[in-house]
C-alpha atoms as a PDB file:
ATOM      1  CA  UNK A   1     -28.807  -8.825  52.409  1.00  0.00           C
ATOM      2  CA  UNK A   2     -25.892 -10.398  54.154  1.00  0.00           C
ATOM      3  CA  UNK A   3     -26.164 -13.984  55.202  1.00  0.00           C
ATOM      4  CA  UNK A   4     -23.216 -15.418  57.086  1.00  0.00           C
ATOM      5  CA  UNK A   5     -20.735 -13.198  55.324  1.00  0.00           C
ATOM      6  CA  UNK A   6     -22.196 -13.672  51.842  1.00  0.00           C
ATOM      7  CA  UNK A   7     -24.072 -11.219  49.711  1.00  0.00           C
ATOM      8  CA  UNK A   8     -27.367 -12.340  48.284  1.00  0.00           C
ATOM      9  CA  UNK A   9     -27.382 -12.067  44.499  1.00  0.00           C
ATOM     10  CA  UNK A  10     -30.140 -10.310  42.695  1.00  0.00           C
ATOM     11  CA  UNK A  11     -30.596  -9.484  39.038  1.00  0.00           C
ATOM     12  CA  UNK A  12     -29.850  -5.861  38.417  1.00  0.00           C
ATOM     13  CA  UNK A  13     -28.634  -3.690  35.583  1.00  0.00           C
ATOM     14  CA  UNK A  14     -27.861  -0.097  34.944  1.00  0.00           C
ATOM     15  CA  UNK A  15     -27.516   2.066  31.846  1.00  0.00           C
ATOM     16  CA  UNK A  16     -24.375   4.163  31.736  1.00  0.00           C
ATOM     17  CA  UNK A  17     -23.099   6.359  28.930  1.00  0.00           C
ATOM     18  CA  UNK A  18     -20.028   4.937  27.250  1.00  0.00           C
ATOM     19  CA  UNK A  19     -17.808   6.617  24.716  1.00  0.00           C
ATOM     20  CA  UNK A  20     -15.823   4.413  22.370  1.00  0.00           C
ATOM     21  CA  UNK A  21     -13.386   5.469  19.670  1.00  0.00           C
ATOM     22  CA  UNK A  22     -12.561   3.162  16.789  1.00  0.00           C
ATOM     23  CA  UNK A  23      -9.603   3.966  14.565  1.00  0.00           C
ATOM     24  CA  UNK A  24      -9.974   3.136  10.911  1.00  0.00           C
ATOM     25  CA  UNK A  25      -7.709   0.295   9.820  1.00  0.00           C
ATOM     26  CA  UNK A  26      -6.904  -0.346   6.164  1.00  0.00           C
ATOM     27  CA  UNK A  27      -7.731  -3.797   4.829  1.00  0.00           C
ATOM     28  CA  UNK A  28      -5.178  -5.368   2.459  1.00  0.00           C
ATOM     29  CA  UNK A  29      -6.295  -5.034  -1.165  1.00  0.00           C
ATOM     30  CA  UNK A  30      -6.851  -8.029  -3.402  1.00  0.00           C
ATOM     31  CA  UNK A  31      -4.238  -8.289  -6.164  1.00  0.00           C
ATOM     32  CA  UNK A  32      -3.158 -11.145  -8.439  1.00  0.00           C
ATOM     33  CA  UNK A  33      -1.044 -11.669 -11.537  1.00  0.00           C
ATOM     34  CA  UNK A  34      -1.153 -14.570 -13.953  1.00  0.00           C
ATOM     35  CA  UNK A  35       2.476 -15.562 -13.360  1.00  0.00           C
ATOM     36  CA  UNK A  36       5.310 -14.429 -11.101  1.00  0.00           C
ATOM     37  CA  UNK A  37       7.781 -15.238 -13.890  1.00  0.00           C
ATOM     38  CA  UNK A  38       7.492 -13.549 -17.275  1.00  0.00           C
ATOM     39  CA  UNK A  39       9.768 -14.021 -20.267  1.00  0.00           C
ATOM     40  CA  UNK A  40      10.388 -12.521 -23.665  1.00  0.00           C
ATOM     41  CA  UNK A  41      13.095 -11.617 -26.128  1.00  0.00           C
ATOM     42  CA  UNK A  42      15.610  -8.814 -25.849  1.00  0.00           C
ATOM     43  CA  UNK A  43      13.937  -5.409 -26.464  1.00  0.00           C
ATOM     44  CA  UNK A  44      10.423  -6.871 -25.980  1.00  0.00           C
ATOM     45  CA  UNK A  45       7.869  -5.272 -23.667  1.00  0.00           C
ATOM     46  CA  UNK A  46       6.699  -7.954 -21.205  1.00  0.00           C
ATOM     47  CA  UNK A  47       3.086  -7.992 -19.995  1.00  0.00           C
ATOM     48  CA  UNK A  48       2.447  -8.536 -16.273  1.00  0.00           C
ATOM     49  CA  UNK A  49      -1.095  -9.879 -16.783  1.00  0.00           C
ATOM     50  CA  UNK A  50      -2.715  -8.379 -13.688  1.00  0.00           C
ATOM     51  CA  UNK A  51      -5.795 -10.553 -13.214  1.00  0.00           C
ATOM     52  CA  UNK A  52      -7.218  -8.846 -10.126  1.00  0.00           C
ATOM     53  CA  UNK A  53      -6.815  -5.502  -8.393  1.00  0.00           C
ATOM     54  CA  UNK A  54      -9.521  -4.265  -6.054  1.00  0.00           C
ATOM     55  CA  UNK A  55     -10.209  -3.034  -2.553  1.00  0.00           C
ATOM     56  CA  UNK A  56     -11.290  -5.594   0.025  1.00  0.00           C
ATOM     57  CA  UNK A  57     -13.072  -2.949   2.118  1.00  0.00           C
ATOM     58  CA  UNK A  58     -16.435  -2.101   0.547  1.00  0.00           C
ATOM     59  CA  UNK A  59     -17.406   0.933   2.671  1.00  0.00           C
ATOM     60  CA  UNK A  60     -15.729   3.474   0.356  1.00  0.00           C
ATOM     61  CA  UNK A  61     -13.326   4.808   3.003  1.00  0.00           C
ATOM     62  CA  UNK A  62     -10.170   3.505   1.319  1.00  0.00           C
ATOM     63  CA  UNK A  63      -8.219   4.472  -1.785  1.00  0.00           C
ATOM     64  CA  UNK A  64      -6.308   2.001  -3.939  1.00  0.00           C
ATOM     65  CA  UNK A  65      -2.862   2.657  -5.406  1.00  0.00           C
ATOM     66  CA  UNK A  66      -0.331   0.609  -7.317  1.00  0.00           C
ATOM     67  CA  UNK A  67       3.450   0.877  -7.538  1.00  0.00           C
ATOM     68  CA  UNK A  68       6.420  -0.990  -8.880  1.00  0.00           C
ATOM     69  CA  UNK A  69       9.412  -1.494  -6.555  1.00  0.00           C
ATOM     70  CA  UNK A  70      12.838  -2.398  -7.914  1.00  0.00           C
ATOM     71  CA  UNK A  71      16.541  -2.213  -7.182  1.00  0.00           C
ATOM     72  CA  UNK A  72      17.516  -2.822 -10.826  1.00  0.00           C
ATOM     73  CA  UNK A  73      18.579   0.140 -12.932  1.00  0.00           C
ATOM     74  CA  UNK A  74      18.050  -1.945 -16.085  1.00  0.00           C
ATOM     75  CA  UNK A  75      14.268  -1.795 -15.675  1.00  0.00           C
ATOM     76  CA  UNK A  76      13.479   1.285 -17.716  1.00  0.00           C
ATOM     77  CA  UNK A  77       9.742   1.748 -18.254  1.00  0.00           C
ATOM     78  CA  UNK A  78       6.234   0.578 -17.494  1.00  0.00           C
ATOM     79  CA  UNK A  79       3.716   0.518 -20.327  1.00  0.00           C
ATOM     80  CA  UNK A  80       0.263   1.419 -19.066  1.00  0.00           C
ATOM     81  CA  UNK A  81      -1.914   0.678 -22.086  1.00  0.00           C
ATOM     82  CA  UNK A  82      -1.854  -1.242 -25.364  1.00  0.00           C
ATOM     83  CA  UNK A  83      -1.598   1.772 -27.651  1.00  0.00           C
ATOM     84  CA  UNK A  84       1.864   2.545 -26.286  1.00  0.00           C
ATOM     85  CA  UNK A  85       0.865   6.124 -25.522  1.00  0.00           C
ATOM     86  CA  UNK A  86       1.405   6.028 -21.770  1.00  0.00           C
ATOM     87  CA  UNK A  87       4.845   5.180 -20.452  1.00  0.00           C
ATOM     88  CA  UNK A  88       6.252   5.672 -17.004  1.00  0.00           C
ATOM     89  CA  UNK A  89       9.991   6.068 -17.564  1.00  0.00           C
ATOM     90  CA  UNK A  90      11.606   4.681 -14.455  1.00  0.00           C
ATOM     91  CA  UNK A  91      14.983   6.286 -15.004  1.00  0.00           C
ATOM     92  CA  UNK A  92      13.640   9.860 -15.017  1.00  0.00           C
ATOM     93  CA  UNK A  93      12.515  10.203 -11.413  1.00  0.00           C
ATOM     94  CA  UNK A  94      11.722   8.040  -8.464  1.00  0.00           C
ATOM     95  CA  UNK A  95      10.923   8.137  -4.787  1.00  0.00           C
ATOM     96  CA  UNK A  96      13.128   6.253  -2.374  1.00  0.00           C
ATOM     97  CA  UNK A  97      11.140   3.656  -0.443  1.00  0.00           C
ATOM     98  CA  UNK A  98      13.710   3.396   2.362  1.00  0.00           C
ATOM     99  CA  UNK A  99      17.371   3.826   3.081  1.00  0.00           C
ATOM    100  CA  UNK A 100      18.073   0.818   0.832  1.00  0.00           C
ATOM    101  CA  UNK A 101      18.638   1.085  -2.887  1.00  0.00           C
ATOM    102  CA  UNK A 102      15.021   0.087  -3.634  1.00  0.00           C
ATOM    103  CA  UNK A 103      13.061   2.526  -5.745  1.00  0.00           C
ATOM    104  CA  UNK A 104       9.278   2.828  -5.659  1.00  0.00           C
ATOM    105  CA  UNK A 105       7.470   4.025  -8.787  1.00  0.00           C
ATOM    106  CA  UNK A 106       3.761   4.919  -8.574  1.00  0.00           C
ATOM    107  CA  UNK A 107       1.792   3.428 -11.477  1.00  0.00           C
ATOM    108  CA  UNK A 108      -1.274   5.324 -12.741  1.00  0.00           C
ATOM    109  CA  UNK A 109      -4.528   3.492 -12.098  1.00  0.00           C
ATOM    110  CA  UNK A 110      -5.618   3.130 -15.721  1.00  0.00           C
ATOM    111  CA  UNK A 111      -6.355  -0.199 -17.313  1.00  0.00           C
ATOM    112  CA  UNK A 112      -4.140  -2.264 -15.007  1.00  0.00           C
ATOM    113  CA  UNK A 113      -4.645  -5.427 -17.048  1.00  0.00           C
ATOM    114  CA  UNK A 114      -2.443  -3.794 -19.709  1.00  0.00           C
ATOM    115  CA  UNK A 115       0.582  -3.092 -17.490  1.00  0.00           C
ATOM    116  CA  UNK A 116       3.851  -4.228 -19.065  1.00  0.00           C
ATOM    117  CA  UNK A 117       7.544  -3.597 -18.385  1.00  0.00           C
ATOM    118  CA  UNK A 118      10.536  -2.816 -20.564  1.00  0.00           C
ATOM    119  CA  UNK A 119      14.244  -3.147 -19.907  1.00  0.00           C
ATOM    120  CA  UNK A 120      16.954  -0.855 -21.228  1.00  0.00           C
ATOM    121  CA  UNK A 121      17.855  -1.316 -24.908  1.00  0.00           C
ATOM    122  CA  UNK A 122      19.633  -4.589 -25.760  1.00  0.00           C
ATOM    123  CA  UNK A 123      19.379  -5.913 -22.189  1.00  0.00           C
ATOM    124  CA  UNK A 124      19.434  -9.702 -21.839  1.00  0.00           C
ATOM    125  CA  UNK A 125      19.042 -11.302 -18.427  1.00  0.00           C
ATOM    126  CA  UNK A 126      16.659 -11.478 -15.477  1.00  0.00           C
ATOM    127  CA  UNK A 127      15.381  -8.585 -13.389  1.00  0.00           C
ATOM    128  CA  UNK A 128      13.489  -8.861 -10.124  1.00  0.00           C
ATOM    129  CA  UNK A 129      10.857  -6.350  -9.072  1.00  0.00           C
ATOM    130  CA  UNK A 130       7.644  -6.244  -7.081  1.00  0.00           C
ATOM    131  CA  UNK A 131       4.156  -5.060  -7.833  1.00  0.00           C
ATOM    132  CA  UNK A 132       2.849  -3.324  -4.682  1.00  0.00           C
ATOM    133  CA  UNK A 133      -0.873  -2.699  -4.181  1.00  0.00           C
ATOM    134  CA  UNK A 134      -1.774  -0.366  -1.319  1.00  0.00           C
ATOM    135  CA  UNK A 135      -5.093   0.372   0.364  1.00  0.00           C
ATOM    136  CA  UNK A 136      -5.095   3.675   2.305  1.00  0.00           C
ATOM    137  CA  UNK A 137      -7.757   4.850   4.770  1.00  0.00           C
ATOM    138  CA  UNK A 138      -8.900   8.394   3.981  1.00  0.00           C
ATOM    139  CA  UNK A 139      -9.565   9.388   7.595  1.00  0.00           C
ATOM    140  CA  UNK A 140      -6.174   8.641   9.138  1.00  0.00           C
ATOM    141  CA  UNK A 141      -3.807   7.481   6.381  1.00  0.00           C
ATOM    142  CA  UNK A 142      -3.487   3.940   7.708  1.00  0.00           C
ATOM    143  CA  UNK A 143      -2.228   1.724   4.876  1.00  0.00           C
ATOM    144  CA  UNK A 144      -2.092  -1.988   4.073  1.00  0.00           C
ATOM    145  CA  UNK A 145       0.162  -3.368   1.321  1.00  0.00           C
ATOM    146  CA  UNK A 146       0.209  -6.557  -0.692  1.00  0.00           C
ATOM    147  CA  UNK A 147       3.493  -7.219  -2.503  1.00  0.00           C
ATOM    148  CA  UNK A 148       3.810  -9.631  -5.418  1.00  0.00           C
ATOM    149  CA  UNK A 149       7.385 -10.505  -6.446  1.00  0.00           C
ATOM    150  CA  UNK A 150       8.012 -10.794 -10.200  1.00  0.00           C
ATOM    151  CA  UNK A 151      10.999 -12.108 -12.173  1.00  0.00           C
ATOM    152  CA  UNK A 152      11.222 -10.875 -15.746  1.00  0.00           C
ATOM    153  CA  UNK A 153      13.652 -12.527 -18.162  1.00  0.00           C
ATOM    154  CA  UNK A 154      14.720 -11.099 -21.488  1.00  0.00           C
ATOM    155  CA  UNK A 155      16.409 -13.704 -23.704  1.00  0.00           C
ATOM    156  CA  UNK A 156      19.347 -12.398 -25.721  1.00  0.00           C
ATOM    157  CA  UNK A 157      19.139 -12.353 -29.495  1.00  0.00           C
ATOM    158  CA  UNK A 158      22.096 -12.211 -31.846  1.00  0.00           C
ATOM    159  CA  UNK A 159      22.706  -8.781 -33.270  1.00  0.00           C
ATOM    160  CA  UNK A 160      23.404  -8.342 -36.972  1.00  0.00           C
ATOM    161  CA  UNK A 161      27.147  -8.032 -37.401  1.00  0.00           C
ATOM    162  CA  UNK A 162      28.465  -4.868 -38.924  1.00  0.00           C
ATOM    163  CA  UNK A 163      30.748  -5.350 -41.928  1.00  0.00           C
ATOM    164  CA  UNK A 164      32.483  -2.491 -43.669  1.00  0.00           C
ATOM    165  CA  UNK A 165      34.466  -2.831 -46.865  1.00  0.00           C
ATOM    166  CA  UNK A 166      36.945  -0.137 -47.683  1.00  0.00           C
ATOM    167  CA  UNK A 167      36.745  -0.594 -51.450  1.00  0.00           C
ATOM    168  CA  UNK A 168      34.065  -1.983 -53.685  1.00  0.00           C
ATOM    169  CA  UNK A 169      36.668  -3.805 -55.817  1.00  0.00           C
ATOM    170  CA  UNK A 170      39.626  -5.820 -54.607  1.00  0.00           C
ATOM    171  CA  UNK A 171      42.583  -6.728 -56.853  1.00  0.00           C
ATOM    172  CA  UNK A 172      45.265  -9.218 -55.853  1.00  0.00           C
ATOM    173  CA  UNK A 173      47.993 -11.323 -57.446  1.00  0.00           C
ATOM    174  CA  UNK A 174      47.361 -14.986 -58.214  1.00  0.00           C
ATOM    175  CA  UNK A 175      50.107 -16.509 -56.017  1.00  0.00           C
END
């Protein structure tokens, strides 16, 4: 009905088919370490103390992965478990994470609470690296990362001096 140029309002509804597409989006994983600064003595293996690593999404559509990212060549290996049997030697091979000098090393998803790092032999100093947890959607590959920066310090220790004597007996004059 039209009344003085206005339309009378009435309650009405209609059912229409609607197609909607929802793309899967990865949720950032939950990851934590006990401390972002770890310290030990030269030639020690330093434990990262991962206290939490899990998917936030509970529907089973995502996969979890872990990697270590570094620009330091002095970082040489990642220990995966306490028995020392599983090492990831970082100097052997790596995948470039970008055009920068950063290197990204995938870490096997074993007992992540036992992850530890080692520097090259006799290294003393501080190295910076990141622990990167990634959640990836299976359907479309969408990924979400959480990056935890870590500073590892190896304190130098005095090396035993080397002394070599040419003769077992030395003879000299009194004055």
